């Protein structure tokens, strides 16, 4: 089955700096890669996703890149703000029954 | 939390008791899921259902049971057979791929279960 590794497990940045979170996956058939943001005590919220037919996708300060050959994808957050502090999860799916396999999560702390 | 509700938010039970967690969605989604999240950990799939009256075991189904009698509802029962039930439980839903969905899963706010 699919295995998703996520790094780093914790990340601390200064407000205004950029943050990068990386994930690798094992199943070459995976073709859908969402990123979720989870605030304390709440359910995860989808913030951006990418499919295997594109290499990069942007939404304001957030971007995701995908390298299918190397089987890794990354979340980039620019101009970080304190409200970006949360746990971020990557996931991968080969769209077989809508199943997602999640990474272990990254706790991002943005210092004012 | 748009359209997916979980109740209660906090639940306390004595060891050995069965407990049922509620999950309801008004998004007309076909597929529903239950995940377990332990402190500092990722999400692990317990059960999922792609259609009414049908459900499949996930990676950690032992000690749990589900039903899917209605499209809108997917309750999870944590039985006394679950050895370590204290955790944060998350319900999610998605439009089935066969119905034109794209794979996105949307999560409810979660239920924190504590077994005393």
Coordinates of N, CA and C in Angstrom, one line a residue:
Chain A
X1 N 0.8 -1.2 0.0 CA 0.0 0.0 0.0 C 0.9 1.3 0.0
X2 N 0.2 2.4 0.0 CA 0.9 3.7 -0.1 C 1.5 4.0 1.3
X3 N 2.6 4.6 1.3 CA 3.3 5.1 2.5 C 3.7 6.6 2.2
X4 N 3.4 7.5 3.1 CA 3.7 8.9 3.0 C 4.5 9.4 4.1
X5 N 5.7 9.9 3.8 CA 6.6 10.4 4.9 C 6.6 11.9 4.8
X6 N 6.6 12.6 5.9 CA 6.5 14.1 6.0 C 7.6 14.6 6.9
X7 N 8.2 15.7 6.4 CA 9.3 16.3 7.1 C 9.3 17.8 7.0
X8 N 9.7 18.6 8.0 CA 10.1 18.1 9.3 C 8.8 17.9 10.2
X9 N 9.0 17.4 11.3 CA 7.8 17.2 12.2 C 7.5 18.5 12.9
X10 N 8.4 19.3 13.2 CA 8.2 20.7 13.7 C 9.0 21.7 12.9
X11 N 8.5 22.9 12.8 CA 9.1 23.9 12.0 C 8.8 25.3 12.7
X12 N 9.8 26.0 13.0 CA 9.7 27.3 13.6 C 10.3 28.4 12.7
X13 N 9.5 29.4 12.4 CA 10.0 30.5 11.5 C 9.6 31.8 12.1
X14 N 10.3 32.8 11.6 CA 10.0 34.2 12.0 C 8.9 34.7 11.1
X15 N 8.0 35.5 11.7 CA 7.0 36.1 10.9 C 7.6 36.8 9.6
X16 N 7.0 36.6 8.5 CA 7.5 37.2 7.2 C 8.4 36.3 6.5
X17 N 9.0 35.3 7.1 CA 9.8 34.3 6.4 C 9.0 33.3 5.7
X18 N 9.7 32.5 4.9 CA 9.0 31.4 4.2 C 9.1 30.1 4.9
X19 N 8.1 29.2 4.7 CA 8.2 27.9 5.3 C 8.0 26.8 4.2
X20 N 8.7 25.7 4.3 CA 8.6 24.7 3.3 C 8.4 23.3 4.1
X21 N 7.5 22.6 3.7 CA 7.2 21.2 4.2 C 7.2 20.2 3.1
X22 N 8.0 19.1 3.3 CA 8.2 18.2 2.2 C 7.5 16.8 2.6
X23 N 7.0 16.2 1.5 CA 6.5 14.8 1.7 C 7.0 13.9 0.5
X24 N 7.2 12.7 0.9 CA 7.5 11.7 -0.2 C 6.4 10.6 -0.1
X25 N 6.2 10.0 -1.3 CA 5.2 8.9 -1.3 C 5.8 7.7 -2.0
X26 N 5.2 6.5 -1.8 CA 5.8 5.3 -2.3 C 5.1 4.8 -3.6
X27 N 3.8 5.0 -3.7 CA 3.0 4.4 -4.8 C 3.1 5.3 -6.0
X28 N 3.7 4.8 -7.1 CA 3.9 5.6 -8.3 C 2.5 5.8 -9.0
X29 N 1.5 5.1 -8.6 CA 0.1 5.3 -9.2 C -0.6 6.4 -8.5
X30 N -0.1 7.0 -7.4 CA -0.8 8.1 -6.8 C -0.8 9.3 -7.7
X31 N -2.0 10.0 -7.7 CA -2.1 11.1 -8.7 C -2.9 12.3 -8.1
X32 N -3.1 12.2 -6.8 CA -3.8 13.4 -6.1 C -3.2 13.6 -4.8
X33 N -2.8 14.9 -4.6 CA -2.0 15.2 -3.4 C -2.6 16.5 -2.7
X34 N -3.4 16.3 -1.7 CA -3.9 17.4 -0.9 C -3.1 17.8 0.3
X35 N -3.2 19.0 0.7 CA -2.6 19.5 1.9 C -3.7 20.0 2.8
X36 N -3.6 19.7 4.1 CA -4.6 20.1 5.1 C -3.9 20.9 6.2
X37 N -4.7 21.9 6.8 CA -4.3 22.7 7.9 C -5.2 22.3 9.1
X38 N -4.6 22.0 10.2 CA -5.4 21.6 11.4 C -5.0 22.6 12.5
X39 N -6.0 23.3 13.0 CA -5.8 24.2 14.2 C -6.2 23.4 15.4
X40 N -5.7 23.8 16.5 CA -5.8 23.1 17.8 C -7.3 22.8 18.1
X41 N -7.6 21.5 18.3 CA -8.9 21.1 18.7 C -9.9 21.1 17.6
X42 N -9.5 21.3 16.3 CA -10.4 21.3 15.2 C -10.1 20.3 14.2
X43 N -11.1 20.1 13.2 CA -10.8 19.2 12.1 C -9.9 19.8 11.1
X44 N -9.2 18.9 10.3 CA -8.4 19.4 9.2 C -9.2 20.2 8.2
X45 N -8.6 21.2 7.6 CA -9.2 21.9 6.5 C -8.3 21.9 5.3
X46 N -8.9 21.5 4.1 CA -8.2 21.5 2.9 C -7.7 22.9 2.5
X47 N -6.4 23.1 2.2 CA -5.9 24.4 1.9 C -5.5 24.5 0.4
X48 N -5.0 23.4 -0.1 CA -4.6 23.4 -1.5 C -4.4 21.9 -1.9
X49 N -4.5 21.6 -3.2 CA -4.2 20.3 -3.7 C -3.6 20.3 -5.1
X50 N -3.0 19.2 -5.5 CA -2.4 19.2 -6.8 C -2.6 17.8 -7.4
X51 N -2.8 17.8 -8.7 CA -2.9 16.5 -9.4 C -1.7 16.2 -10.2
X52 N -1.5 15.0 -10.6 CA -0.2 14.6 -11.2 C 0.0 15.1 -12.6
X53 N -1.0 15.8 -13.2 CA -0.8 16.3 -14.5 C -0.2 17.7 -14.5
X54 N 0.1 18.3 -13.3 CA 0.7 19.6 -13.2 C 1.9 19.5 -12.2
X55 N 2.8 20.4 -12.4 CA 4.0 20.4 -11.5 C 3.9 21.4 -10.4
X56 N 3.1 22.4 -10.5 CA 3.0 23.5 -9.5 C 1.6 24.1 -9.5
X57 N 1.2 24.5 -8.3 CA -0.1 25.2 -8.2 C 0.1 26.3 -7.1
X58 N -0.5 27.5 -7.3 CA -0.4 28.6 -6.4 C -1.8 29.1 -6.0
X59 N -1.8 29.5 -4.7 CA -3.1 30.2 -4.2 C -2.6 31.2 -3.2
X60 N -2.4 32.5 -3.7 CA -2.0 33.6 -2.9 C -0.6 33.2 -2.2
X61 N -0.5 33.1 -0.9 CA 0.8 32.9 -0.3 C 1.1 31.4 -0.2
X62 N 0.3 30.6 -0.7 CA 0.5 29.1 -0.6 C 0.8 28.5 -2.0
X63 N 1.8 27.6 -2.1 CA 2.0 26.9 -3.3 C 2.4 25.5 -3.0
X64 N 2.1 24.6 -4.0 CA 2.5 23.2 -3.9 C 3.2 22.8 -5.1
X65 N 4.3 22.1 -5.0 CA 5.1 21.6 -6.1 C 5.1 20.1 -6.1
X66 N 5.2 19.5 -7.2 CA 5.1 18.0 -7.3 C 6.2 17.6 -8.3
X67 N 7.0 16.6 -7.8 CA 8.0 15.9 -8.7 C 7.7 14.5 -8.8
X68 N 7.0 14.1 -9.8 CA 6.5 12.7 -10.0 C 7.7 11.7 -10.1
X69 N 8.7 12.1 -10.8 CA 9.9 11.2 -10.9 C 10.5 10.9 -9.6
X70 N 10.7 11.8 -8.8 CA 11.3 11.6 -7.4 C 10.2 11.2 -6.4
X71 N 9.0 11.3 -6.8 CA 7.9 10.9 -5.9 C 7.9 11.8 -4.6
X72 N 8.0 13.1 -4.8 CA 7.9 14.0 -3.6 C 7.1 15.2 -4.0
X73 N 6.5 15.8 -3.0 CA 5.7 17.1 -3.2 C 5.9 17.9 -2.0
X74 N 5.8 19.2 -2.2 CA 6.2 20.2 -1.1 C 5.1 21.3 -1.0
X75 N 4.9 21.8 0.2 CA 4.1 22.9 0.5 C 5.0 24.1 0.8
X76 N 4.7 25.2 0.1 CA 5.5 26.4 0.3 C 4.5 27.5 0.8
X77 N 4.9 28.1 2.0 CA 4.1 29.3 2.5 C 5.0 30.5 2.5
X78 N 4.7 31.5 1.8 CA 5.5 32.7 1.8 C 4.9 33.8 2.8
X79 N 5.7 34.7 3.2 CA 5.3 35.8 4.1 C 4.4 35.3 5.2
X80 N 5.0 34.4 6.0 CA 4.2 33.7 7.0 C 3.7 34.7 8.0
X81 N 2.5 34.4 8.6 CA 1.9 35.2 9.6 C 1.6 34.3 10.8
X82 N 1.4 34.9 12.0 CA 1.1 34.1 13.2 C -0.1 33.2 13.0
X83 N -1.1 33.6 12.2 CA -2.3 32.8 12.0 C -2.0 31.6 11.2
X84 N -0.8 31.5 10.6 CA -0.4 30.3 9.8 C 0.0 29.2 10.8
X85 N 0.2 29.5 12.1 CA 0.6 28.5 13.0 C -0.4 27.4 13.2
X86 N -0.1 26.2 12.9 CA -1.0 25.1 13.0 C -0.2 23.8 12.6
X87 N -0.9 22.7 12.6 CA -0.3 21.4 12.1 C -0.8 21.2 10.7
X88 N 0.2 20.9 9.8 CA -0.1 20.7 8.4 C 0.1 19.3 8.0
X89 N -0.8 18.7 7.3 CA -0.8 17.3 6.9 C -0.8 17.2 5.3
X90 N 0.1 16.4 4.8 CA 0.0 16.1 3.4 C -0.6 14.7 3.3
X91 N -1.1 14.4 2.1 CA -1.7 13.1 1.8 C -1.6 12.8 0.3
X92 N -1.8 11.5 0.1 CA -1.7 11.0 -1.3 C -2.8 10.0 -1.6
X93 N -3.2 10.0 -2.9 CA -4.3 9.1 -3.2 C -4.1 8.7 -4.7
X94 N -4.4 7.4 -5.0 CA -4.5 7.0 -6.4 C -5.9 7.0 -6.9
X95 N -6.8 7.7 -6.1 CA -8.2 7.8 -6.5 C -8.9 6.5 -6.5
X96 N -8.3 5.5 -5.9 CA -9.0 4.2 -5.9 C -10.0 4.2 -4.7
X97 N -11.2 4.5 -4.9 CA -12.2 4.6 -3.9 C -12.0 5.8 -3.0
X98 N -11.4 6.8 -3.5 CA -11.2 8.1 -2.8 C -10.4 7.9 -1.5
X99 N -9.5 7.0 -1.5 CA -8.7 6.7 -0.3 C -7.5 7.7 -0.2
X100 N -7.3 8.2 1.0 CA -6.2 9.1 1.2 C -5.2 8.4 2.3
X101 N -3.9 8.5 2.0 CA -2.9 8.1 3.0 C -2.2 9.4 3.5
X102 N -2.2 9.6 4.8 CA -1.7 10.9 5.3 C -0.3 10.7 5.8
X103 N 0.5 11.8 5.7 CA 1.8 11.9 6.4 C 1.6 12.2 7.9
X104 N 2.6 12.2 8.6 CA 2.6 12.3 10.1 C 2.3 13.7 10.6
X105 N 2.4 14.7 9.7 CA 2.1 16.1 10.2 C 3.3 16.9 10.5
X106 N 3.2 18.2 10.3 CA 4.2 19.2 10.7 C 3.6 20.3 11.5
X107 N 4.2 20.5 12.7 CA 3.7 21.6 13.5 C 4.5 22.8 13.2
X108 N 3.8 23.8 12.6 CA 4.4 25.0 12.1 C 4.2 26.1 13.2
X109 N 5.2 26.7 13.7 CA 5.1 27.9 14.6 C 5.7 29.1 14.0
X110 N 4.9 30.1 13.9 CA 5.3 31.4 13.3 C 5.5 32.4 14.5
X111 N 6.7 32.9 14.7 CA 7.0 33.8 15.8 C 6.8 35.2 15.4
X112 N 6.0 36.0 16.2 CA 5.8 37.4 15.8 C 7.1 38.2 15.9
Chain B
X1 N -16.6 24.4 9.3 CA -17.0 23.0 9.4 C -18.0 22.6 8.4
X2 N -18.5 23.6 7.7 CA -19.4 23.5 6.6 C -20.1 22.2 6.3
X3 N -21.2 21.8 6.9 CA -22.0 20.7 6.4 C -21.7 19.4 7.0
X4 N -20.6 19.3 7.8 CA -20.4 18.0 8.5 C -20.4 18.3 10.0
X5 N -21.2 17.6 10.7 CA -21.3 17.8 12.1 C -21.0 16.6 12.8
X6 N -20.3 16.7 14.0 CA -20.0 15.6 14.8 C -20.4 15.9 16.2
X7 N -21.0 15.0 16.9 CA -21.4 15.2 18.3 C -21.2 14.0 19.1
X8 N -20.9 14.2 20.4 CA -20.6 15.4 21.0 C -19.2 15.9 20.7
X9 N -18.8 17.1 21.2 CA -17.4 17.5 21.0 C -16.5 16.8 21.9
X10 N -17.0 16.6 23.2 CA -16.2 15.9 24.2 C -17.1 14.8 24.7
X11 N -16.4 13.6 25.0 CA -17.2 12.5 25.5 C -16.3 11.7 26.5
X12 N -16.9 11.5 27.6 CA -16.2 10.7 28.7 C -17.0 9.4 28.9
X13 N -16.2 8.3 29.0 CA -16.9 7.0 29.3 C -16.0 6.2 30.2
X14 N -16.7 5.3 30.9 CA -15.9 4.4 31.7 C -15.4 3.2 30.9
X15 N -14.3 2.7 31.4 CA -13.7 1.6 30.7 C -14.7 0.4 30.6
X16 N -14.8 -0.3 29.4 CA -15.7 -1.4 29.3 C -17.0 -1.1 28.7
X17 N -17.3 0.2 28.6 CA -18.6 0.6 28.0 C -18.5 0.9 26.5
X18 N -19.5 0.5 25.8 CA -19.5 0.9 24.3 C -20.0 2.4 24.3
X19 N -19.5 3.1 23.2 CA -20.0 4.4 23.0 C -20.1 4.7 21.5
X20 N -21.1 5.5 21.2 CA -21.4 5.8 19.7 C -21.1 7.2 19.5
X21 N -20.3 7.5 18.4 CA -20.0 8.9 18.0 C -20.9 9.2 16.8
X22 N -21.5 10.4 16.7 CA -22.3 10.7 15.6 C -21.6 11.5 14.6
X23 N -21.9 11.3 13.3 CA -21.4 12.1 12.2 C -22.6 12.2 11.2
X24 N -22.9 13.5 10.9 CA -24.0 13.8 9.9 C -23.4 14.8 8.9
X25 N -23.8 14.6 7.6 CA -23.4 15.6 6.6 C -24.6 15.9 5.7
X26 N -24.7 17.2 5.3 CA -25.8 17.7 4.5 C -25.3 18.1 3.1
X27 N -24.1 17.6 2.7 CA -23.5 18.0 1.5 C -23.8 17.0 0.3
X28 N -24.7 16.1 0.6 CA -25.1 15.1 -0.4 C -23.9 14.3 -0.9
X29 N -22.9 14.1 0.0 CA -21.7 13.3 -0.4 C -22.0 11.8 -0.3
X30 N -21.4 11.1 -1.3 CA -21.7 9.6 -1.3 C -20.8 8.9 -0.2
X31 N -19.5 9.3 -0.1 CA -18.6 8.6 0.7 C -18.4 9.2 2.0
X32 N -18.2 8.4 3.1 CA -17.9 8.9 4.4 C -16.8 8.1 5.0
X33 N -16.1 8.7 6.0 CA -14.9 8.1 6.5 C -14.8 8.4 8.0
X34 N -14.2 7.5 8.8 CA -13.8 7.7 10.2 C -12.3 7.5 10.3
X35 N -11.7 8.6 11.0 CA -10.3 8.5 11.3 C -10.1 8.6 12.8
X36 N -9.0 8.1 13.2 CA -8.5 8.3 14.6 C -7.2 9.1 14.6
X37 N -7.1 10.0 15.5 CA -5.9 10.8 15.6 C -5.4 10.8 17.0
X38 N -4.2 10.4 17.3 CA -3.6 10.4 18.6 C -2.7 11.6 18.7
X39 N -2.4 12.0 19.9 CA -1.6 13.3 20.1 C -0.3 13.2 19.3
X40 N 0.0 14.2 18.5 CA 1.2 14.3 17.7 C 1.3 13.4 16.6
X41 N 0.2 12.7 16.2 CA 0.2 11.7 15.2 C -0.6 12.2 14.0
X42 N -0.5 11.4 12.9 CA -1.3 11.6 11.7 C -2.6 11.0 11.9
X43 N -3.4 10.9 10.8 CA -4.7 10.4 10.8 C -4.7 8.9 10.3
X44 N -5.3 8.0 11.0 CA -5.4 6.6 10.6 C -6.9 6.3 10.3
X45 N -7.1 5.6 9.2 CA -8.4 5.2 8.8 C -9.0 4.1 9.5
X46 N -10.2 4.2 10.1 CA -10.9 3.2 10.8 C -11.8 2.4 9.9
X47 N -12.8 3.1 9.3 CA -13.8 2.5 8.4 C -14.1 3.6 7.4
X48 N -14.6 3.1 6.2 CA -15.1 4.0 5.2 C -16.3 3.4 4.5
X49 N -17.1 4.2 4.0 CA -18.3 3.8 3.3 C -18.5 4.6 2.0
X50 N -18.7 3.9 0.9 CA -18.8 4.6 -0.4 C -20.3 4.7 -0.8
X51 N -21.1 4.0 -0.2 CA -22.5 4.0 -0.6 C -23.3 3.5 0.6
X52 N -24.6 3.8 0.6 CA -25.5 3.4 1.7 C -25.5 1.9 1.8
X53 N -25.6 1.4 3.0 CA -25.6 0.0 3.4 C -24.4 -0.8 3.0
X54 N -23.3 -0.1 2.8 CA -22.0 -0.8 2.5 C -20.9 0.0 3.1
X55 N -19.9 -0.7 3.8 CA -18.8 -0.1 4.4 C -17.6 -1.1 4.4
X56 N -16.4 -0.5 4.5 CA -15.2 -1.3 4.4 C -14.3 -1.0 5.6
X57 N -13.5 -2.0 6.1 CA -12.6 -1.8 7.1 C -11.4 -1.0 6.6
X58 N -10.9 -0.1 7.5 CA -9.7 0.6 7.2 C -8.5 -0.1 7.8
X59 N -7.5 0.7 8.2 CA -6.2 0.1 8.7 C -6.3 -0.3 10.1
X60 N -7.3 0.3 10.9 CA -7.3 0.0 12.4 C -8.8 -0.2 12.8
X61 N -9.5 -1.1 12.1 CA -10.9 -1.4 12.4 C -11.2 -2.2 13.7
X62 N -10.2 -2.9 14.2 CA -10.5 -3.8 15.3 C -11.0 -3.0 16.5
X63 N -12.1 -3.4 17.1 CA -12.7 -2.8 18.3 C -13.6 -1.7 17.9
X64 N -13.9 -1.5 16.6 CA -14.9 -0.4 16.2 C -15.9 -1.1 15.3
X65 N -17.1 -0.4 15.2 CA -18.1 -0.9 14.3 C -18.8 0.4 13.8
X66 N -19.4 0.2 12.6 CA -20.1 1.3 11.9 C -21.4 0.8 11.3
X67 N -22.3 1.8 10.9 CA -23.4 1.5 10.1 C -23.6 2.6 9.1
X68 N -24.3 2.3 8.0 CA -24.6 3.4 7.0 C -26.0 3.1 6.4
X69 N -27.0 3.4 7.3 CA -28.4 3.2 6.9 C -28.9 4.4 6.1
X70 N -28.3 5.5 6.2 CA -28.7 6.7 5.5 C -27.5 7.4 4.9
X71 N -27.7 8.0 3.8 CA -26.6 8.7 3.1 C -26.0 9.8 4.0
X72 N -26.8 10.4 4.8 CA -26.4 11.6 5.6 C -25.6 11.2 6.9
X73 N -25.7 9.9 7.3 CA -25.3 9.6 8.6 C -24.3 8.4 8.6
X74 N -23.3 8.4 9.4 CA -22.3 7.4 9.5 C -21.8 7.2 10.9
X75 N -22.6 6.7 11.8 CA -22.1 6.6 13.2 C -21.1 5.6 13.5
X76 N -20.2 5.9 14.4 CA -19.1 5.0 14.8 C -19.3 4.5 16.2
X77 N -19.2 3.2 16.5 CA -19.3 2.7 17.8 C -17.9 2.2 18.2
X78 N -17.5 2.7 19.4 CA -16.2 2.3 20.0 C -16.6 1.2 21.0
X79 N -16.2 0.0 20.8 CA -16.7 -1.1 21.6 C -15.6 -1.3 22.8
X80 N -16.0 -2.2 23.7 CA -15.1 -2.5 24.8 C -13.9 -3.3 24.4
X81 N -14.0 -3.8 23.1 CA -12.9 -4.6 22.6 C -11.7 -3.7 22.2
X82 N -12.0 -2.4 22.0 CA -10.9 -1.5 21.6 C -10.0 -1.2 22.8
X83 N -8.8 -1.6 22.7 CA -7.9 -1.6 23.9 C -7.5 -0.2 24.4
X84 N -7.4 0.7 23.5 CA -6.9 2.1 23.9 C -7.8 3.1 23.1
X85 N -9.0 3.3 23.6 CA -9.9 4.1 22.8 C -9.8 5.6 23.0
X86 N -9.0 6.1 24.0 CA -8.9 7.5 24.2 C -8.2 8.1 23.0
X87 N -8.8 9.0 22.3 CA -8.2 9.6 21.0 C -9.2 10.7 20.6
X88 N -8.8 11.4 19.5 CA -9.6 12.4 18.8 C -10.1 11.7 17.5
X89 N -11.4 11.7 17.4 CA -12.0 11.0 16.2 C -12.6 12.0 15.2
X90 N -12.2 11.8 14.0 CA -12.6 12.7 12.9 C -13.4 11.9 11.8
X91 N -14.5 12.6 11.4 CA -15.3 12.1 10.4 C -15.1 12.9 9.1
X92 N -15.2 12.3 8.0 CA -15.0 13.1 6.7 C -16.0 12.6 5.7
X93 N -16.2 13.4 4.6 CA -17.0 12.9 3.5 C -16.4 13.4 2.2
X94 N -16.8 12.8 1.1 CA -16.4 13.2 -0.2 C -17.4 12.8 -1.2
X95 N -17.4 13.4 -2.4 CA -18.2 13.0 -3.5 C -17.5 11.8 -4.1
X96 N -18.2 10.8 -4.4 CA -17.6 9.6 -4.9 C -17.1 9.9 -6.3
X97 N -16.0 9.3 -6.7 CA -15.4 9.5 -8.0 C -16.3 9.2 -9.1
X98 N -17.1 8.1 -8.9 CA -18.0 7.6 -10.0 C -19.1 8.6 -10.2
X99 N -19.3 9.5 -9.2 CA -20.4 10.5 -9.4 C -19.8 11.8 -9.8
X100 N -18.5 11.8 -10.2 CA -17.9 13.1 -10.7 C -17.1 13.8 -9.7
X101 N -16.9 13.2 -8.5 CA -16.0 13.8 -7.5 C -14.6 13.8 -7.9
X102 N -13.8 14.6 -7.2 CA -12.4 14.7 -7.6 C -11.5 14.2 -6.5
X103 N -12.0 13.6 -5.4 CA -11.2 13.0 -4.4 C -11.1 13.8 -3.1
X104 N -11.5 15.1 -3.1 CA -11.3 15.9 -1.9 C -12.2 15.4 -0.8
X105 N -11.6 15.3 0.4 CA -12.3 14.9 1.6 C -12.5 16.1 2.5
X106 N -13.6 16.3 3.1 CA -13.9 17.4 3.9 C -14.2 16.9 5.3
X107 N -13.6 17.5 6.3 CA -13.7 17.0 7.7 C -14.7 17.7 8.6
X108 N -15.2 17.0 9.6 CA -16.0 17.5 10.6 C -15.1 18.1 11.7
X109 N -15.6 18.6 12.8 CA -14.8 19.3 13.8 C -14.2 18.3 14.8
X110 N -14.6 17.0 14.8 CA -14.0 16.0 15.6 C -14.7 15.8 17.0
X111 N -14.5 14.6 17.5 CA -15.0 14.3 18.9 C -13.8 13.8 19.7
X112 N -13.6 14.4 20.8 CA -12.5 13.9 21.7 C -13.1 12.9 22.7
X113 N -12.7 11.7 22.6 CA -13.2 10.6 23.5 C -12.1 10.4 24.6
X114 N -12.5 10.4 25.8 CA -11.7 10.0 26.9 C -12.3 8.9 27.7
X115 N -11.6 7.8 27.8 CA -12.1 6.7 28.6 C -11.3 6.7 29.9
X116 N -12.2 6.7 31.0 CA -11.6 6.8 32.3 C -11.4 5.5 33.0

